[in-house]
Amino acid sequence: MRDIVYPVVIAAAKTWFKVGDVRIQMTGTEHIPREGGALVAVNHLSFVDYVLAGYPGAQRGRLTRFIAKKEVFDHPVGGPVMRSFHHIALDRADGQGGMDEARRYLDAGELVGIFPEGTISRSFELQPLKTGAARIAADAGVPLIPIVVWGTQRFLTKGKPRDFGRHKTVAIEVGEPLHPSPEDNPNLVTKDLQARMEGMLDRLIRSYPADEQPPGSWWLPARYGGSAPTPDEAAAMYAEERRRRAERKAAQRKKKSGR
C-alpha cells in the first residue's frame, strides 16, 4: 500500500507537538506489534483523535488505518484526505461493507483503528461500546488492543470553540491486547474491553496535571468535579442530534423527489 501524504502529516504533527509544546505522556506502546494485522480500539473525545490515537502506532513504525463514518469520505476536502491515508469508510446504515474492508486490511497485515463508541463523547467518559471491534478482531484472528487518550478534547471537540494554544498535555495509554476468537461471545468480549478502557481512562484522568484540569473545567467529567455534561445529559443531547439528523435527511429526500 503506497503512502505519500500520511508520512508527511505525521511529520507535521510531530512539529506541532514540538512548536506548540504539546506534552505527550504515553505508556504501553510495546503492546502494538511491529508487524502483522492488529485492531486498536480507541475512545473518542475529539476531532483530532485520529492524529493522537495514531501516534503510538507511528512510534512503532506503523501507520494506523482508521475506520470512519462514510459522511467524512463524502466531504469535498476531507474525503480525498481520508482516502489518501487509506482509511476505511463505514456506512452507519449498513456497516457490513466497512467491516469487510477492515478484515481485508487486517488480512494484509495492516494496523486498523476503530472508535467502538461510535461517536464523540460529550461527557468525556467512555460511552457503551458497540460489538463491532470484538467481532472484527475475532473474525480476522488478530489482537484487539485498547488505546485510551485524554486531553484531546481541549483542542477541538463537539460544541466548543477550537483552541490550539500552546502548553497542553495529552495522555495516552496502550493496554494489553485481548485475543478474541470466533467462539467467544462478542458481548462478553466487549464487556471486558469496556471495563479495561474505563480503568485506563480513570488512571489517565487522575494522573493528569492538576493545574491543567482545575475543578469546574468544561473538559473534565462531572463525577471528577468538572462541568461536562453527565452521561445521562449527554445521552439526551445525542438523541436530539439523531432526531435533527433524521429530519434533515427526510427533508433532503423530499426535495430530491420533487414533492
CSV table of C-alpha atoms in Angstrom, one decimal:
chain,number,residue,atom,x,y,z
A,1,MET,CA,0.0,0.0,0.0
A,2,ARG,CA,1.6,3.2,-1.2
A,3,ASP,CA,1.7,6.2,1.2
A,4,ILE,CA,2.7,9.6,0.3
A,5,VAL,CA,0.6,12.0,2.3
A,6,TYR,CA,0.4,10.1,5.6
A,7,PRO,CA,4.1,10.2,6.5
A,8,VAL,CA,4.1,14.0,5.7
A,9,VAL,CA,1.2,14.5,8.1
A,10,ILE,CA,2.9,12.5,10.8
A,11,ALA,CA,6.0,14.7,10.4
A,12,ALA,CA,3.8,17.8,10.6
A,13,ALA,CA,2.0,16.5,13.7
A,14,LYS,CA,5.4,16.0,15.4
A,15,THR,CA,6.3,19.5,14.5
A,16,TRP,CA,3.1,20.7,16.0
A,17,PHE,CA,3.8,18.8,19.2
A,18,LYS,CA,7.2,20.5,19.5
A,19,VAL,CA,6.3,24.0,18.5
A,20,GLY,CA,3.0,24.0,20.4
A,21,ASP,CA,4.6,22.4,23.5
A,22,VAL,CA,2.0,19.6,23.3
A,23,ARG,CA,3.3,17.3,26.1
A,24,ILE,CA,2.7,13.7,25.2
A,25,GLN,CA,2.6,11.3,28.1
A,26,MET,CA,2.4,7.8,26.6
A,27,THR,CA,2.7,4.3,28.0
A,28,GLY,CA,2.3,0.8,26.7
A,29,THR,CA,3.4,1.2,23.1
A,30,GLU,CA,5.2,-2.2,23.4
A,31,HIS,CA,1.7,-3.8,23.1
A,32,ILE,CA,1.5,-2.7,19.5
A,33,PRO,CA,3.2,-5.3,17.3
A,34,ARG,CA,5.8,-4.1,14.9
A,35,GLU,CA,4.3,-6.1,12.1
A,36,GLY,CA,1.1,-8.1,11.3
A,37,GLY,CA,-2.5,-7.3,11.5
A,38,ALA,CA,-3.9,-5.8,14.7
A,39,LEU,CA,-7.0,-3.8,15.6
A,40,VAL,CA,-6.8,-0.9,18.0
A,41,ALA,CA,-9.9,0.3,19.8
A,42,VAL,CA,-9.8,3.9,20.9
A,43,ASN,CA,-12.0,6.1,23.0
A,44,HIS,CA,-13.4,9.2,21.2
A,45,LEU,CA,-13.1,12.7,22.7
A,46,SER,CA,-12.4,15.0,19.8
A,47,PHE,CA,-11.9,15.6,16.1
A,48,VAL,CA,-8.1,15.3,16.5
A,49,ASP,CA,-8.2,11.8,17.9
A,50,TYR,CA,-7.1,10.4,14.6
A,51,VAL,CA,-3.8,12.2,15.0
A,52,LEU,CA,-3.1,11.4,18.6
A,53,ALA,CA,-4.5,7.8,18.6
A,54,GLY,CA,-2.3,7.1,15.6
A,55,TYR,CA,0.8,8.3,17.4
A,56,PRO,CA,1.5,5.1,19.4
A,57,GLY,CA,1.5,3.1,16.1
A,58,ALA,CA,3.8,5.7,14.5
A,59,GLN,CA,6.2,5.2,17.4
A,60,ARG,CA,6.3,1.5,16.5
A,61,GLY,CA,6.8,2.3,12.8
A,62,ARG,CA,3.2,1.6,11.9
A,63,LEU,CA,0.5,3.6,10.1
A,64,THR,CA,-3.0,3.2,11.5
A,65,ARG,CA,-5.9,2.9,9.0
A,66,PHE,CA,-8.9,4.2,10.9
A,67,ILE,CA,-12.5,3.2,10.3
A,68,ALA,CA,-14.6,6.4,10.0
A,69,LYS,CA,-18.1,7.2,9.1
A,70,LYS,CA,-18.9,7.4,5.4
A,71,GLU,CA,-20.0,11.1,5.6
A,72,VAL,CA,-16.4,12.1,6.3
A,73,PHE,CA,-15.4,10.5,3.0
A,74,ASP,CA,-18.2,12.3,1.2
A,75,HIS,CA,-16.8,15.7,2.2
A,76,PRO,CA,-15.1,17.5,-0.8
A,77,VAL,CA,-12.0,18.2,1.3
A,78,GLY,CA,-12.0,15.6,4.0
A,79,GLY,CA,-12.8,12.8,1.6
A,80,PRO,CA,-9.7,12.9,-0.6
A,81,VAL,CA,-7.5,13.3,2.6
A,82,MET,CA,-9.1,10.2,4.2
A,83,ARG,CA,-8.7,8.2,1.1
A,84,SER,CA,-5.0,9.3,0.7
A,85,PHE,CA,-4.4,7.8,4.2
A,86,HIS,CA,-6.1,4.6,3.1
A,87,HIS,CA,-8.7,4.9,5.9
A,88,ILE,CA,-11.8,2.8,5.8
A,89,ALA,CA,-15.4,4.2,5.2
A,90,LEU,CA,-18.2,2.8,7.3
A,91,ASP,CA,-21.8,3.3,6.3
A,92,ARG,CA,-23.7,3.5,9.6
A,93,ALA,CA,-26.9,2.4,7.8
A,94,ASP,CA,-25.2,-0.8,6.6
A,95,GLY,CA,-21.9,-1.4,8.2
A,96,GLN,CA,-21.0,-4.8,6.7
A,97,GLY,CA,-19.1,-3.3,3.8
A,98,GLY,CA,-16.8,-1.3,6.1
A,99,MET,CA,-16.3,-4.3,8.3
A,100,ASP,CA,-15.4,-6.5,5.3
A,101,GLU,CA,-12.9,-3.9,4.2
A,102,ALA,CA,-11.4,-3.8,7.6
A,103,ARG,CA,-11.0,-7.5,7.5
A,104,ARG,CA,-9.1,-7.3,4.2
A,105,TYR,CA,-6.8,-4.7,5.7
A,106,LEU,CA,-6.1,-6.9,8.7
A,107,ASP,CA,-5.5,-9.9,6.5
A,108,ALA,CA,-2.9,-7.9,4.6
A,109,GLY,CA,-1.1,-7.2,7.9
A,110,GLU,CA,-2.3,-3.6,8.5
A,111,LEU,CA,-2.8,-1.8,11.8
A,112,VAL,CA,-6.5,-0.8,11.8
A,113,GLY,CA,-8.1,1.6,14.2
A,114,ILE,CA,-11.7,1.8,15.4
A,115,PHE,CA,-13.7,4.0,17.7
A,116,PRO,CA,-16.1,1.5,19.3
A,117,GLU,CA,-18.2,4.2,21.0
A,118,GLY,CA,-19.4,5.2,17.5
A,119,THR,CA,-19.4,9.0,18.2
A,120,ILE,CA,-17.5,11.6,20.2
A,121,SER,CA,-18.3,11.5,23.9
A,122,ARG,CA,-19.8,14.8,25.2
A,123,SER,CA,-19.5,13.7,28.8
A,124,PHE,CA,-15.8,12.7,28.1
A,125,GLU,CA,-16.5,9.4,29.8
A,126,LEU,CA,-16.5,6.2,28.0
A,127,GLN,CA,-19.9,5.5,26.3
A,128,PRO,CA,-21.3,2.0,25.9
A,129,LEU,CA,-19.1,0.2,23.3
A,130,LYS,CA,-20.6,-1.4,20.2
A,131,THR,CA,-19.6,-5.0,19.5
A,132,GLY,CA,-18.0,-4.4,16.1
A,133,ALA,CA,-14.5,-4.2,17.4
A,134,ALA,CA,-14.8,-7.6,19.1
A,135,ARG,CA,-16.4,-9.2,16.0
A,136,ILE,CA,-13.8,-7.8,13.5
A,137,ALA,CA,-10.9,-8.9,15.6
A,138,ALA,CA,-12.3,-12.4,16.2
A,139,ASP,CA,-13.2,-12.9,12.6
A,140,ALA,CA,-9.7,-11.8,11.4
A,141,GLY,CA,-7.9,-13.6,14.2
A,142,VAL,CA,-5.9,-10.6,15.3
A,143,PRO,CA,-5.2,-9.0,18.7
A,144,LEU,CA,-7.6,-6.3,19.9
A,145,ILE,CA,-5.6,-3.6,21.6
A,146,PRO,CA,-7.3,-0.9,23.7
A,147,ILE,CA,-5.9,2.7,23.5
A,148,VAL,CA,-7.3,5.5,25.6
A,149,VAL,CA,-6.5,9.1,25.1
A,150,TRP,CA,-7.1,12.1,27.4
A,151,GLY,CA,-6.8,15.8,26.8
A,152,THR,CA,-7.5,15.8,23.1
A,153,GLN,CA,-10.9,17.4,23.7
A,154,ARG,CA,-9.2,20.6,24.8
A,155,PHE,CA,-8.2,21.2,21.2
A,156,LEU,CA,-11.3,20.6,19.2
A,157,THR,CA,-14.5,18.8,20.2
A,158,LYS,CA,-18.2,19.0,19.6
A,159,GLY,CA,-19.9,22.2,20.7
A,160,LYS,CA,-16.7,24.0,21.8
A,161,PRO,CA,-14.5,26.6,20.0
A,162,ARG,CA,-11.2,25.2,18.8
A,163,ASP,CA,-8.2,26.0,20.9
A,164,PHE,CA,-4.8,25.1,19.6
A,165,GLY,CA,-3.0,27.2,22.1
A,166,ARG,CA,0.3,26.0,23.5
A,167,HIS,CA,1.2,24.1,26.6
A,168,LYS,CA,-1.3,21.3,26.7
A,169,THR,CA,-0.8,17.7,27.9
A,170,VAL,CA,-2.2,14.7,26.1
A,171,ALA,CA,-2.1,11.4,27.9
A,172,ILE,CA,-2.2,8.1,26.0
A,173,GLU,CA,-2.2,4.6,27.4
A,174,VAL,CA,-2.0,1.5,25.3
A,175,GLY,CA,-3.4,-1.5,27.1
A,176,GLU,CA,-2.6,-5.2,26.9
A,177,PRO,CA,-4.2,-6.9,23.9
A,178,LEU,CA,-7.3,-9.1,24.0
A,179,HIS,CA,-7.3,-12.2,21.8
A,180,PRO,CA,-11.0,-12.9,20.9
A,181,SER,CA,-11.8,-15.9,18.8
A,182,PRO,CA,-14.9,-16.7,16.7
A,183,GLU,CA,-16.1,-19.0,19.5
A,184,ASP,CA,-16.2,-16.1,22.0
A,185,ASN,CA,-19.4,-14.2,22.8
A,186,PRO,CA,-18.8,-10.7,21.3
A,187,ASN,CA,-20.9,-9.2,24.0
A,188,LEU,CA,-18.7,-10.6,26.7
A,189,VAL,CA,-15.5,-9.6,24.9
A,190,THR,CA,-17.0,-6.1,24.5
A,191,LYS,CA,-17.8,-6.0,28.2
A,192,ASP,CA,-14.2,-6.9,29.0
A,193,LEU,CA,-12.9,-4.3,26.6
A,194,GLN,CA,-15.3,-1.7,28.2
A,195,ALA,CA,-14.0,-2.5,31.7
A,196,ARG,CA,-10.4,-2.3,30.7
A,197,MET,CA,-10.8,1.0,28.8
A,198,GLU,CA,-12.8,2.6,31.7
A,199,GLY,CA,-10.0,1.6,34.1
A,200,MET,CA,-7.4,3.1,31.7
A,201,LEU,CA,-9.4,6.3,31.4
A,202,ASP,CA,-9.7,6.7,35.1
A,203,ARG,CA,-5.9,6.3,35.5
A,204,LEU,CA,-5.3,9.0,32.9
A,205,ILE,CA,-7.7,11.5,34.4
A,206,ARG,CA,-6.4,11.0,37.9
A,207,SER,CA,-2.8,11.3,36.9
A,208,TYR,CA,-3.3,14.3,34.6
A,209,PRO,CA,-1.6,17.5,35.7
A,210,ALA,CA,-3.9,19.1,38.2
A,211,ASP,CA,-3.1,22.6,37.1
A,212,GLU,CA,-4.4,21.8,33.6
A,213,GLN,CA,-7.8,20.5,34.8
A,214,PRO,CA,-8.9,22.6,37.8
A,215,PRO,CA,-12.3,21.8,39.4
A,216,GLY,CA,-15.1,23.1,37.1
A,217,SER,CA,-13.2,22.6,33.9
A,218,TRP,CA,-15.6,22.1,31.0
A,219,TRP,CA,-13.4,19.3,29.7
A,220,LEU,CA,-13.5,17.3,32.9
A,221,PRO,CA,-16.3,14.8,33.6
A,222,ALA,CA,-18.9,15.8,36.1
A,223,ARG,CA,-18.1,13.0,38.5
A,224,TYR,CA,-14.4,14.1,38.7
A,225,GLY,CA,-15.5,17.7,39.6
A,226,GLY,CA,-15.8,19.1,36.1
A,227,SER,CA,-18.7,20.9,34.4
A,228,ALA,CA,-19.0,18.5,31.4
A,229,PRO,CA,-22.5,17.0,30.9
A,230,THR,CA,-23.3,13.9,32.8
A,231,PRO,CA,-23.6,10.7,30.8
A,232,ASP,CA,-27.4,11.0,31.1
A,233,GLU,CA,-27.3,14.6,29.9
A,234,ALA,CA,-25.0,13.6,27.1
A,235,ALA,CA,-27.3,10.8,26.0
A,236,ALA,CA,-30.2,13.3,25.8
A,237,MET,CA,-28.0,15.5,23.6
A,238,TYR,CA,-27.2,12.6,21.3
A,239,ALA,CA,-30.9,11.7,21.0
A,240,GLU,CA,-31.6,15.3,19.9
A,241,GLU,CA,-28.8,15.2,17.4
A,242,ARG,CA,-30.1,12.0,15.9
A,243,ARG,CA,-33.6,13.4,15.7
A,244,ARG,CA,-32.4,16.5,13.9
A,245,ARG,CA,-30.2,14.5,11.5
A,246,ALA,CA,-33.2,12.3,10.6
A,247,GLU,CA,-35.3,15.4,9.9
A,248,ARG,CA,-32.6,16.8,7.6
A,249,LYS,CA,-32.3,13.6,5.7
A,250,ALA,CA,-36.0,13.3,5.3
A,251,ALA,CA,-36.1,16.9,4.0
A,252,GLN,CA,-33.3,16.1,1.5
A,253,ARG,CA,-35.1,13.0,0.3
A,254,LYS,CA,-38.3,15.0,-0.1
A,255,LYS,CA,-36.5,17.7,-2.0
A,256,LYS,CA,-34.9,15.2,-4.4
A,257,SER,CA,-38.2,13.5,-5.1
A,258,GLY,CA,-39.7,16.9,-6.0
A,259,ARG,CA,-42.6,16.6,-3.5
